[in-house]
PDB file of C-alpha atoms in Angstrom:
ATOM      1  CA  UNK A   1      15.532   1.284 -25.367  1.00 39.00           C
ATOM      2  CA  UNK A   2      18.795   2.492 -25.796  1.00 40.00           C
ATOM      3  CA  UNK A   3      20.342   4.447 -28.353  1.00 39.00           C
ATOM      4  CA  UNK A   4      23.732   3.621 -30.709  1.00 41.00           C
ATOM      5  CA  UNK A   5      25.712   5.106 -27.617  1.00 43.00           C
ATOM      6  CA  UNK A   6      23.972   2.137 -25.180  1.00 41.00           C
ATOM      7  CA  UNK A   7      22.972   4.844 -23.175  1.00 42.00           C
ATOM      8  CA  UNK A   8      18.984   5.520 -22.206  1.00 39.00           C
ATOM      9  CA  UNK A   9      17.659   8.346 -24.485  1.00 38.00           C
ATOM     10  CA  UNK A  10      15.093  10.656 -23.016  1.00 38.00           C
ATOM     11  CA  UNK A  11      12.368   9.203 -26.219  1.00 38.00           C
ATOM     12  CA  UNK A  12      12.878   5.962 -24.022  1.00 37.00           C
ATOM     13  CA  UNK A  13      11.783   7.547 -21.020  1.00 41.00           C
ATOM     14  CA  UNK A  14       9.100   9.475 -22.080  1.00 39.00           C
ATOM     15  CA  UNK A  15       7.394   6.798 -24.387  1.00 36.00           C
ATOM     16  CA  UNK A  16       8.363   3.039 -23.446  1.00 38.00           C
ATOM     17  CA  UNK A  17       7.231   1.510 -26.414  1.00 37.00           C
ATOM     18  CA  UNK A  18       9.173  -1.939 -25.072  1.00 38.00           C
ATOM     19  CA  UNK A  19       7.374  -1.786 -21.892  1.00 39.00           C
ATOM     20  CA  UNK A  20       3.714  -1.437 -23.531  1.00 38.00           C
ATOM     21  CA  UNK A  21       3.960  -4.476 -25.434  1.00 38.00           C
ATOM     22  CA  UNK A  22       4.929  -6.562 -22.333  1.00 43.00           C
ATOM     23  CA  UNK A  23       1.639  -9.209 -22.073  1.00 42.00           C
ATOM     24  CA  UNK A  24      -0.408  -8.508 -19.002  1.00 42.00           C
ATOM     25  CA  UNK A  25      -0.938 -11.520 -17.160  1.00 41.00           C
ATOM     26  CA  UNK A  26       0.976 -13.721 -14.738  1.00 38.00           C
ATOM     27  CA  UNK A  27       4.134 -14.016 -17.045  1.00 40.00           C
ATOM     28  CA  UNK A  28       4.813 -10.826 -16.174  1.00 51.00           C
ATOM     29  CA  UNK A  29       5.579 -11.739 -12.838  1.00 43.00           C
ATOM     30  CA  UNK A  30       8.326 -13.271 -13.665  1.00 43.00           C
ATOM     31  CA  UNK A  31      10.112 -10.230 -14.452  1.00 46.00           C
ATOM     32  CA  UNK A  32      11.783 -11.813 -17.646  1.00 51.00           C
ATOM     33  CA  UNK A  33      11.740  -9.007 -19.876  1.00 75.00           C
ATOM     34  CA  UNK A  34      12.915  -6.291 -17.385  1.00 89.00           C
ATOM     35  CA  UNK A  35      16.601  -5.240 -16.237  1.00 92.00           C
ATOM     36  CA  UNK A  36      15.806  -5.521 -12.977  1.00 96.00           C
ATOM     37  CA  UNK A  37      18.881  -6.679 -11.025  1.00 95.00           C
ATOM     38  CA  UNK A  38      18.720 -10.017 -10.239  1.00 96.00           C
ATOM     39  CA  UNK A  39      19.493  -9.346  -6.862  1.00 95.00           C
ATOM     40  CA  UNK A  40      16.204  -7.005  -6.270  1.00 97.00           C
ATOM     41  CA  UNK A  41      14.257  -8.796  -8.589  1.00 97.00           C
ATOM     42  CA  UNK A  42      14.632 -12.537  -6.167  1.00 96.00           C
ATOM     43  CA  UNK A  43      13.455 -10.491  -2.848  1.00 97.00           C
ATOM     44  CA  UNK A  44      10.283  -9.499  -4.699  1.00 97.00           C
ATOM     45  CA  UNK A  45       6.979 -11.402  -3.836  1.00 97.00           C
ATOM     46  CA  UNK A  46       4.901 -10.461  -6.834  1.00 96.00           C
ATOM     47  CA  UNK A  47       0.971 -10.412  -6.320  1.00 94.00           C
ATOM     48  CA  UNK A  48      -0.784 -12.940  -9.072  1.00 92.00           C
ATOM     49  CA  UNK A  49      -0.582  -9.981 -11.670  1.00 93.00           C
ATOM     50  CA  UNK A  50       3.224  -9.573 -10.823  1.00 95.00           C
ATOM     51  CA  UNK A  51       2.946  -6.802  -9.204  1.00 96.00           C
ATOM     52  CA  UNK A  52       3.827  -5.143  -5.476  1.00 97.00           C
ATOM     53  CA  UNK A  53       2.549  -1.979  -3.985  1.00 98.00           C
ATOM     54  CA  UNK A  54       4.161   1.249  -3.869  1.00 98.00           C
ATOM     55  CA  UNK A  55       3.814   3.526  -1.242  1.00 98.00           C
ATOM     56  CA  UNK A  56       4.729   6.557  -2.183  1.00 98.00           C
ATOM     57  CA  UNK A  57       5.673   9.406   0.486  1.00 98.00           C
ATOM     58  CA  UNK A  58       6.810  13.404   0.815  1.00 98.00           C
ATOM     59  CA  UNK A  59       9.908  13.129   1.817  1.00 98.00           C
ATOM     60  CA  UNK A  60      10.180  16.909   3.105  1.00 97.00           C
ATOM     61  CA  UNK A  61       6.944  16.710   5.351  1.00 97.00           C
ATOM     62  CA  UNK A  62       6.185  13.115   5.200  1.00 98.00           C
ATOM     63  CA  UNK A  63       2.902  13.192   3.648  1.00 98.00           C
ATOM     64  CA  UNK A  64       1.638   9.585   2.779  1.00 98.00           C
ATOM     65  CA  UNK A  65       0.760  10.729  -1.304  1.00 98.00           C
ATOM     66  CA  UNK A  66      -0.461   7.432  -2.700  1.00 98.00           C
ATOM     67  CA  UNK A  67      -0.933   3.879  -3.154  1.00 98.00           C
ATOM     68  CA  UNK A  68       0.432   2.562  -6.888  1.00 98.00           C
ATOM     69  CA  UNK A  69       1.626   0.107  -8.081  1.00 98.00           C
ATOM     70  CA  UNK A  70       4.946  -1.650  -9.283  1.00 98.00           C
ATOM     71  CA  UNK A  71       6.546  -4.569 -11.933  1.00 97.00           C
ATOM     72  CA  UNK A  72       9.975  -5.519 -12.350  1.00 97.00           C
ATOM     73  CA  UNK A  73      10.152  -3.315 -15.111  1.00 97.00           C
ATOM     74  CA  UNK A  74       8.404  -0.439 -13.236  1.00 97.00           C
ATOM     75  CA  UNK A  75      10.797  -0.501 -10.170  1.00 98.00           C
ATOM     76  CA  UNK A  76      13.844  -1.087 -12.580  1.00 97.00           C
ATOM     77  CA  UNK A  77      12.930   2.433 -13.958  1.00 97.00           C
ATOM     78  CA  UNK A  78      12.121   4.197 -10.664  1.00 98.00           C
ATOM     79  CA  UNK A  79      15.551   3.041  -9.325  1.00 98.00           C
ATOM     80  CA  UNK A  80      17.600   3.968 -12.510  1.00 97.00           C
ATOM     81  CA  UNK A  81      15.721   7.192 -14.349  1.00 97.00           C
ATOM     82  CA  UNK A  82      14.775   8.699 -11.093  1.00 96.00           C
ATOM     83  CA  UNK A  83      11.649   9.335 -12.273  1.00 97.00           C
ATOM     84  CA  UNK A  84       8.585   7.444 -10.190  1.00 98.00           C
ATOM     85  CA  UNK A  85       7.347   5.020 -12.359  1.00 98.00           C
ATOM     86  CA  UNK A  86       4.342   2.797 -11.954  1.00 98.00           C
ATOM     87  CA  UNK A  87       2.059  -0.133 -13.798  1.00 97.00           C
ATOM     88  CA  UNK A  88      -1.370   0.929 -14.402  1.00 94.00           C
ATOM     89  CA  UNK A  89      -3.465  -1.802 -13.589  1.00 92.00           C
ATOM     90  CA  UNK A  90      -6.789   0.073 -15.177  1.00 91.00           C
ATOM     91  CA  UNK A  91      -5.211   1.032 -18.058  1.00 92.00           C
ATOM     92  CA  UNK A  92      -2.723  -1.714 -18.401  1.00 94.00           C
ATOM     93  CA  UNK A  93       0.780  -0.002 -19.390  1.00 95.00           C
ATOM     94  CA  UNK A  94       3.349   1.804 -17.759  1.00 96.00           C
ATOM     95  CA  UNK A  95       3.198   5.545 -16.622  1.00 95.00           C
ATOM     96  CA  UNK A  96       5.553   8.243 -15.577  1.00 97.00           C
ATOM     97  CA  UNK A  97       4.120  10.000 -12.530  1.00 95.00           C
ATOM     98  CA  UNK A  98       3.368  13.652 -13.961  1.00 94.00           C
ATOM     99  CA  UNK A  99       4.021  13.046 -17.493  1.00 93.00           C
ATOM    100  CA  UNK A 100       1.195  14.357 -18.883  1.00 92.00           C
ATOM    101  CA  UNK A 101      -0.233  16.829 -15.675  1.00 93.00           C
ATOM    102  CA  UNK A 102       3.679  18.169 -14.992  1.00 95.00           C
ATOM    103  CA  UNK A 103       3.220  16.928 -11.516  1.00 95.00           C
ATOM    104  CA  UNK A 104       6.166  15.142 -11.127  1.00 96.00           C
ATOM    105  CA  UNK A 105       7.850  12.890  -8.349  1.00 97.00           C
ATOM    106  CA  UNK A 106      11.665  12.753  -8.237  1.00 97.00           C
ATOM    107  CA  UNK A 107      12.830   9.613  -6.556  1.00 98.00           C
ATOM    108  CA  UNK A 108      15.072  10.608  -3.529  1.00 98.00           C
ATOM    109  CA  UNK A 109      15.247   6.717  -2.017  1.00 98.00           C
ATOM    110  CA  UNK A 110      13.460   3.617  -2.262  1.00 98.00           C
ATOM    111  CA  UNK A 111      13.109   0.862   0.233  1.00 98.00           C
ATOM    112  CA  UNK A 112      10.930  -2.551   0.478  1.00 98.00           C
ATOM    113  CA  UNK A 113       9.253  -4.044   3.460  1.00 98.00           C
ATOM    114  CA  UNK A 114      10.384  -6.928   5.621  1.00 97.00           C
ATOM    115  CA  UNK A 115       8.757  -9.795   3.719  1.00 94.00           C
ATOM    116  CA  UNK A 116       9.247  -8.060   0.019  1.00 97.00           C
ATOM    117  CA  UNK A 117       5.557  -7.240  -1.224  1.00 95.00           C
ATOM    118  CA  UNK A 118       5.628  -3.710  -0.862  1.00 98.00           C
ATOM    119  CA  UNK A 119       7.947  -0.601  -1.769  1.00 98.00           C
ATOM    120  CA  UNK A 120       8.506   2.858   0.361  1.00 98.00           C
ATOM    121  CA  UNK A 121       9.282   5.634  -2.483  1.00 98.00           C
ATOM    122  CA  UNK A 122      10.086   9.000  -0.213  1.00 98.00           C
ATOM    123  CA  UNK A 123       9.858  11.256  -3.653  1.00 98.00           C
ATOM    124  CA  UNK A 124      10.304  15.230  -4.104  1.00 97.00           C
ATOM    125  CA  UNK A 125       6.935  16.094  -5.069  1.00 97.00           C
ATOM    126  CA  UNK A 126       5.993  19.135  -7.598  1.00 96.00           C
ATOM    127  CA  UNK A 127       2.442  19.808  -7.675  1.00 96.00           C
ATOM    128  CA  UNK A 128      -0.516  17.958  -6.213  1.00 96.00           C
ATOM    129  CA  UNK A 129      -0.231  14.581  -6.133  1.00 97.00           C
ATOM    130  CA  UNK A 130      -3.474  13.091  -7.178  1.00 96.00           C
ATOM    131  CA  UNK A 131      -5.378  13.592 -10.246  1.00 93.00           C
ATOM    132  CA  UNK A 132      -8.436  15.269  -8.524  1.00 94.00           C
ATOM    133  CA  UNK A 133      -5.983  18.334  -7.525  1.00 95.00           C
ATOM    134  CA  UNK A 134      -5.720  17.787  -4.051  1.00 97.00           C
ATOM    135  CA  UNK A 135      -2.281  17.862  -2.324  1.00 97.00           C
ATOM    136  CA  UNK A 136      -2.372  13.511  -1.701  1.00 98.00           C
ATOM    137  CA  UNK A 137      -5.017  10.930  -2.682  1.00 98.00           C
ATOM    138  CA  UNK A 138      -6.507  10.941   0.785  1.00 98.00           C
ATOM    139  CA  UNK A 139      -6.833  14.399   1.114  1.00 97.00           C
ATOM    140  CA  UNK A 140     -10.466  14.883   2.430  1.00 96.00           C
ATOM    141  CA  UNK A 141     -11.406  11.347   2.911  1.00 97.00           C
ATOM    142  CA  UNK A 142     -11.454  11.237   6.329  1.00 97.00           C
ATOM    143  CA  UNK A 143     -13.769   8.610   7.485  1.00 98.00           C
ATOM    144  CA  UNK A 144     -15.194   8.697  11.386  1.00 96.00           C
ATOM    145  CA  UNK A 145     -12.961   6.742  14.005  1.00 96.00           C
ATOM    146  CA  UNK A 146     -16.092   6.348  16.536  1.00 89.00           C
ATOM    147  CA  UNK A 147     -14.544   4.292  19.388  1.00 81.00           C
ATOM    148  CA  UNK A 148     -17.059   2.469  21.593  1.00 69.00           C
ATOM    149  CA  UNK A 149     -16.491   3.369  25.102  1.00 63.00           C
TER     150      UNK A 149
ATOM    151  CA  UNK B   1     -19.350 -10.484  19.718  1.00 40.00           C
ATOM    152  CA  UNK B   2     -21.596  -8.182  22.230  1.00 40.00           C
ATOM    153  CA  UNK B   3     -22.268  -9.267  26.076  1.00 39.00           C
ATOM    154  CA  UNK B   4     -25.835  -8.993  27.554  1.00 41.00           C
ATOM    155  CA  UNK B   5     -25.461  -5.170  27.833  1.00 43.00           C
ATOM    156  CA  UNK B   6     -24.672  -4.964  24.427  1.00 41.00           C
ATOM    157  CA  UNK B   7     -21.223  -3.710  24.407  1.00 42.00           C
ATOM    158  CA  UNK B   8     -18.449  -5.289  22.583  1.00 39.00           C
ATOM    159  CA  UNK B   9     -16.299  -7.200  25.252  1.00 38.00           C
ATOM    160  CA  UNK B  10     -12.802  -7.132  25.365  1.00 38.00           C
ATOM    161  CA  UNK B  11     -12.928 -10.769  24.951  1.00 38.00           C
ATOM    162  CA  UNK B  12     -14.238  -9.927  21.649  1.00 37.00           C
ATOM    163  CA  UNK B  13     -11.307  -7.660  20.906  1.00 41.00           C
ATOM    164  CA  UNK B  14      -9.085 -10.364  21.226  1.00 39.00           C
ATOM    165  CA  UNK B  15     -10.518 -13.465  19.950  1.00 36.00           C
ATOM    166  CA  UNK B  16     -12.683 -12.649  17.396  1.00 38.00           C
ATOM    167  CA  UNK B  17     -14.431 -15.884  16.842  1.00 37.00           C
ATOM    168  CA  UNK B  18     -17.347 -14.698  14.318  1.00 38.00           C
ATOM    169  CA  UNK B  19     -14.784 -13.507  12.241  1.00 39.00           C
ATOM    170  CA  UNK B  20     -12.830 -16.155  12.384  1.00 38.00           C
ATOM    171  CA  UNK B  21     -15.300 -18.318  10.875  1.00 38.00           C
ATOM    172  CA  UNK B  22     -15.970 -15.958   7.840  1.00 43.00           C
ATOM    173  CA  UNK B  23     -15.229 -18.066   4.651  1.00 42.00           C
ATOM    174  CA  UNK B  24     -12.143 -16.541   2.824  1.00 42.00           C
ATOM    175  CA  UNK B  25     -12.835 -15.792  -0.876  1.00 41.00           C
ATOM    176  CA  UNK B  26     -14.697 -13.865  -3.084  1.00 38.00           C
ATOM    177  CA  UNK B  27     -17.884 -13.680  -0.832  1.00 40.00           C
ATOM    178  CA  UNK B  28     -16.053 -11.707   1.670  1.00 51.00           C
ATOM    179  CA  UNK B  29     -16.059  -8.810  -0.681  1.00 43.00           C
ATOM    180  CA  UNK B  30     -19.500  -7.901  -0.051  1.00 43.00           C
ATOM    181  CA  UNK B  31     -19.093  -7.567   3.117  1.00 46.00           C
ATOM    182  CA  UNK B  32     -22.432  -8.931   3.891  1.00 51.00           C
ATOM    183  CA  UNK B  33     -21.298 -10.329   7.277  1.00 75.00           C
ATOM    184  CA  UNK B  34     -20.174  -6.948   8.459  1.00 89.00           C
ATOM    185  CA  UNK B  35     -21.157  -4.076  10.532  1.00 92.00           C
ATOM    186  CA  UNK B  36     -19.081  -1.625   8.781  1.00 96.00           C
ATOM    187  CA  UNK B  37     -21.485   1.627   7.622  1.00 95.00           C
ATOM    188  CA  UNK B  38     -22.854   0.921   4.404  1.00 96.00           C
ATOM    189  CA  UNK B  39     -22.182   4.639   4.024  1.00 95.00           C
ATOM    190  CA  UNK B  40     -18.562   3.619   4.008  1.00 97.00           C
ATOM    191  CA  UNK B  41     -18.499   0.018   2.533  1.00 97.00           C
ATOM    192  CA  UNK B  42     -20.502   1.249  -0.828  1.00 96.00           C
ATOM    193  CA  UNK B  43     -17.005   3.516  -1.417  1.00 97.00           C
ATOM    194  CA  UNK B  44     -14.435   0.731  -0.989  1.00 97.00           C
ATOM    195  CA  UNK B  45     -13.167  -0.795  -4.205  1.00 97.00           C
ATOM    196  CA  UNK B  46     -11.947  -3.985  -2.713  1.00 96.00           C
ATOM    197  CA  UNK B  47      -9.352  -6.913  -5.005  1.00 94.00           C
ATOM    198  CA  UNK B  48     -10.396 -10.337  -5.846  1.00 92.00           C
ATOM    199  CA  UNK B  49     -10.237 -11.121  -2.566  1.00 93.00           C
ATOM    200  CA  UNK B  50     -12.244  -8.583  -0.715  1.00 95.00           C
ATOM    201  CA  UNK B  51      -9.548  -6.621   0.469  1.00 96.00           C
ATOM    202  CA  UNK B  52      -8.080  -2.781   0.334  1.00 98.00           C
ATOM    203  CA  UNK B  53      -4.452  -1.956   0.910  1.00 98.00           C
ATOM    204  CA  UNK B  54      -3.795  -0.034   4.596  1.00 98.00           C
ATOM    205  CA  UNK B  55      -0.879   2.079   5.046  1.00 98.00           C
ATOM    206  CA  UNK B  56      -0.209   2.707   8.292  1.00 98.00           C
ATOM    207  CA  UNK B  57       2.190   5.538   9.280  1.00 98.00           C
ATOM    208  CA  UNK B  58       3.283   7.421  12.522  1.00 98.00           C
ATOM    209  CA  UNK B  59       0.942  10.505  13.389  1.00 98.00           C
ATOM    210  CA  UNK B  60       3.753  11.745  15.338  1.00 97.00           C
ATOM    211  CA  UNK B  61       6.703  11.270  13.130  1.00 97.00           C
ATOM    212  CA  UNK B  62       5.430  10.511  10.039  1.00 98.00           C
ATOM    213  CA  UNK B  63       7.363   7.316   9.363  1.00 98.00           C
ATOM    214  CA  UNK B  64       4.947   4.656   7.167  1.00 98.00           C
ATOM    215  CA  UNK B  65       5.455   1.576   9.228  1.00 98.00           C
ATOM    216  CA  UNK B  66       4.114  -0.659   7.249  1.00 98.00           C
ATOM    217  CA  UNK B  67       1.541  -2.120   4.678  1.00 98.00           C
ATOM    218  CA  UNK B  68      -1.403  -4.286   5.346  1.00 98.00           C
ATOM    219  CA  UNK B  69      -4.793  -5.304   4.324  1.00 98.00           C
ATOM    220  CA  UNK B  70      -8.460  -4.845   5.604  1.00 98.00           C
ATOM    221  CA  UNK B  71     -11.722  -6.663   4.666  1.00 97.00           C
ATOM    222  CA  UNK B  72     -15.077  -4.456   5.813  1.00 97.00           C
ATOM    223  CA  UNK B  73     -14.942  -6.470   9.557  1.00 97.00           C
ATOM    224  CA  UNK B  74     -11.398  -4.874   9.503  1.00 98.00           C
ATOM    225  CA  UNK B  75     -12.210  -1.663   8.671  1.00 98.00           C
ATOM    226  CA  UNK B  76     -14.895  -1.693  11.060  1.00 97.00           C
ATOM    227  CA  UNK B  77     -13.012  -3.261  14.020  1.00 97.00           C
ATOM    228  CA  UNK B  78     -10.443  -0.451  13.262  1.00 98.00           C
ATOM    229  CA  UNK B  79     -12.923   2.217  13.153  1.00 98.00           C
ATOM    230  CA  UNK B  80     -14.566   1.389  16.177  1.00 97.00           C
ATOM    231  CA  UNK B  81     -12.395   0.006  18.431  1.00 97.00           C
ATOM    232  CA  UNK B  82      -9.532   2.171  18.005  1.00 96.00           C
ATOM    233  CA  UNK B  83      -7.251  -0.836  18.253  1.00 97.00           C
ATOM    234  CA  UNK B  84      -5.795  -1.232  14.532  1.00 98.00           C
ATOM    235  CA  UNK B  85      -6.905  -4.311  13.059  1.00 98.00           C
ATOM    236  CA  UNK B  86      -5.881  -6.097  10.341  1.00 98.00           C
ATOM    237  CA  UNK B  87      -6.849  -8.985   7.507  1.00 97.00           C
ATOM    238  CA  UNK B  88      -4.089 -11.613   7.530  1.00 94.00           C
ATOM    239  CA  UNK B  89      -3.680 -12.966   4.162  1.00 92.00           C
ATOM    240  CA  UNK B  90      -0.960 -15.598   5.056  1.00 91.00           C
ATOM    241  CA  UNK B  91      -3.166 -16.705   8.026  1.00 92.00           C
ATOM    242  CA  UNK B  92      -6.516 -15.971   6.764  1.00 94.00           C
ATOM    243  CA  UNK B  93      -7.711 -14.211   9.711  1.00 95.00           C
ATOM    244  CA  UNK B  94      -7.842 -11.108  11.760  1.00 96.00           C
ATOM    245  CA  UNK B  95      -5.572  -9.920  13.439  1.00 95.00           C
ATOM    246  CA  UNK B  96      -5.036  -7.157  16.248  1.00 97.00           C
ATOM    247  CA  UNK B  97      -1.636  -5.188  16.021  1.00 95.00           C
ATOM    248  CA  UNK B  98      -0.043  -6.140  19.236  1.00 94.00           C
ATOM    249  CA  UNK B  99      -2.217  -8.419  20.199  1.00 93.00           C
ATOM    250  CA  UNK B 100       0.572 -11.225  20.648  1.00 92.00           C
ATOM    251  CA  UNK B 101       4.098  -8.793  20.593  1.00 93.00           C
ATOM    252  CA  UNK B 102       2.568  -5.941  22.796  1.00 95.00           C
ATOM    253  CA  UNK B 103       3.092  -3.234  20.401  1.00 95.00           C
ATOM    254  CA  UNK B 104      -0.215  -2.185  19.667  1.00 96.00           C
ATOM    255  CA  UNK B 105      -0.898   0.403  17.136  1.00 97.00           C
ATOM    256  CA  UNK B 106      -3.983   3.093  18.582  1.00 97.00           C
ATOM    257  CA  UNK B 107      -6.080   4.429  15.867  1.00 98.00           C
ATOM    258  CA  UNK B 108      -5.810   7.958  15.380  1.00 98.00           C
ATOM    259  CA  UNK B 109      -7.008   8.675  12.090  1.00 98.00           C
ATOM    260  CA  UNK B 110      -8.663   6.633   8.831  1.00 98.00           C
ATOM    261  CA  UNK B 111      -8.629   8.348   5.526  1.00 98.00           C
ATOM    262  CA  UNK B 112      -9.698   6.649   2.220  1.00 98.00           C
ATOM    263  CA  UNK B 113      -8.183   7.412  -1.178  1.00 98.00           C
ATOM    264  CA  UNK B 114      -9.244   8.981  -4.259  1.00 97.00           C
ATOM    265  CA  UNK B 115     -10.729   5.699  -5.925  1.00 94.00           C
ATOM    266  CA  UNK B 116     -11.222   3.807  -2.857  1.00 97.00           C
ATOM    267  CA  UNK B 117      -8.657   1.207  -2.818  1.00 95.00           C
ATOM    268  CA  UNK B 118      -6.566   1.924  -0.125  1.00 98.00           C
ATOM    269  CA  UNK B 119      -6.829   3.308   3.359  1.00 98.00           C
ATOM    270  CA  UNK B 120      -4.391   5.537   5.267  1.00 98.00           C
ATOM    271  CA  UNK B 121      -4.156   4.782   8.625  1.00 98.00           C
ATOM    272  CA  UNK B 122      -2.222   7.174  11.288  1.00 98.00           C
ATOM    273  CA  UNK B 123      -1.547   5.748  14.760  1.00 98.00           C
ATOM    274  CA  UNK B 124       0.453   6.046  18.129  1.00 98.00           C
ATOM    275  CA  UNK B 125       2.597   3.088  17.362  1.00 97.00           C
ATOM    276  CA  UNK B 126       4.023   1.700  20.509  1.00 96.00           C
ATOM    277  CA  UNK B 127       7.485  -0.260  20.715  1.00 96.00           C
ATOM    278  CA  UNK B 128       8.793  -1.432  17.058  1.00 96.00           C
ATOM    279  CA  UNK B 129       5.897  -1.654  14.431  1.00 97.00           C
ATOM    280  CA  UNK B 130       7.945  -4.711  12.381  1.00 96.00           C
ATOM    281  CA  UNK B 131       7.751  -8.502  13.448  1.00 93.00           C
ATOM    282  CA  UNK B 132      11.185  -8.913  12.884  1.00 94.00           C
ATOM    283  CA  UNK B 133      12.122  -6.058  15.739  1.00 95.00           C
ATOM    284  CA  UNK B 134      12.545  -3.043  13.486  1.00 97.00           C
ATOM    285  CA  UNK B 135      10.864   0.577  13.913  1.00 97.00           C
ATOM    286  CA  UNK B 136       9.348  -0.194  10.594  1.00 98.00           C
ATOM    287  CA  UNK B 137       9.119  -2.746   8.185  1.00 98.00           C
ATOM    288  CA  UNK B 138      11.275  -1.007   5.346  1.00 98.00           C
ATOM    289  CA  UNK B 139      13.839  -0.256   7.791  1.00 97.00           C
ATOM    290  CA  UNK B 140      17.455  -1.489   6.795  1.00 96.00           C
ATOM    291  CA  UNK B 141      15.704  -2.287   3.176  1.00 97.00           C
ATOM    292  CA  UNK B 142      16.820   0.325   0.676  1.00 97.00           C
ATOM    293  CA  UNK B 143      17.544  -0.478  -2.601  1.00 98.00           C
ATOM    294  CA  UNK B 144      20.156   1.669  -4.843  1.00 96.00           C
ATOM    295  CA  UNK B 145      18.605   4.456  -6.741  1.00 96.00           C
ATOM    296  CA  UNK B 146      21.327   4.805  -9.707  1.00 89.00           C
ATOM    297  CA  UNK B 147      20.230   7.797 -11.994  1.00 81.00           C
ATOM    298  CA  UNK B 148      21.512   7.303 -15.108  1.00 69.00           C
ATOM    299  CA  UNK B 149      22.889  10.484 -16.665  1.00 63.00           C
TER     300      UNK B 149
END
């Protein structure tokens, strides 16, 4: 959405009323409704819902955060609002990492992997990052690495 | 695969042949044909096709290397061998890190997420973690982050 001067408004940001009526389903994986570059958008290899992990990492301490998830339209916003952006699978629309808990994640660089299925976002973290409270998603879910001698 | 003392061989490390004859598809997600702890396989939330997302990073630097996927016989295989091992979805079948290119990956620790979809996985990564020669698979991979202002 952009606004009489053709530049982004904040309203655009915060509620992406273009990006919640994008279909779910594998048209989306096409990436026709997003402004993806072209460029980025050809080196992505889109699971059958169109979509490719994010990784999403500390980039002070390194911390592994979380596991999301990413469309055309998702990474198109990461890479140009700075703000992570992901696809909810569960509840089907887009979502601004923090925008309702204040925990944000400010983009600081984004790479993707070798054969183009999955994204490295190194973020500046305020706040916990998961929902629970704790400081990552995999904070105390250590399982037992028992190795038979 | 267990010898007549009943411990796993290295044989079996490296050519897992039960495993190799596990149908792909949906069945796989129960994990029926597995050994992993039922303790642990009840809090896996596995896709469509029985898998879970591992990151694997660098206990030592903190680099993520790169994304893969585990199945329960995975999971297990990493969590009891100490030898990270993997769910090929190209080649629909296990594989070892290393077990070809020498640069094995040694488990250190396993954490699960929040809503048990994907697995953290730190190692002692030795040589270059990527196929193609890189110290990780995002390396040399960074897309522009262009804030709009």
């Amino acid at each position: 959405m952009r606004g009489r001067s053709g530049r982004v408004t904040d309203h655009a940001l915060v509620r992406p009323r273009v990006a919640e009526a994008v279909p779910v389903g594998q048209n989306r994986a096409v990436g026709a409704q997003s402004s993806l570059s072209p460029g980025i958008a050809d080196r992505l290899k889109r699971d059958a819902a169109g979509l490719v992990a994010a990784i999403v990492q500390r980039h002070d301490t390194g911390e592994v955060l979380m596991l999301a998830w990413m469309d055309d339209e998702a990474l198109h916003r990461t890479l140009t609002t700075g703000r992570a952006t992901y696809y909810s699978r569960s509840r089907q629309r887009y979502w601004v990492k923090g925008e309702t808990s204040g925990n944000v994640q400010r983009v600081v660089s984004v790479a993707l992997d070798c054969d183009g299925d999955a994204l490295l976002v190194r973020v500046d973290q305020h706040g916990p990052a998961c929902h629970t409270g704790t400081a990552t998603c995999f904070t105390g879910h250590e399982l037992p690495v028992e190795v038979e001698s």
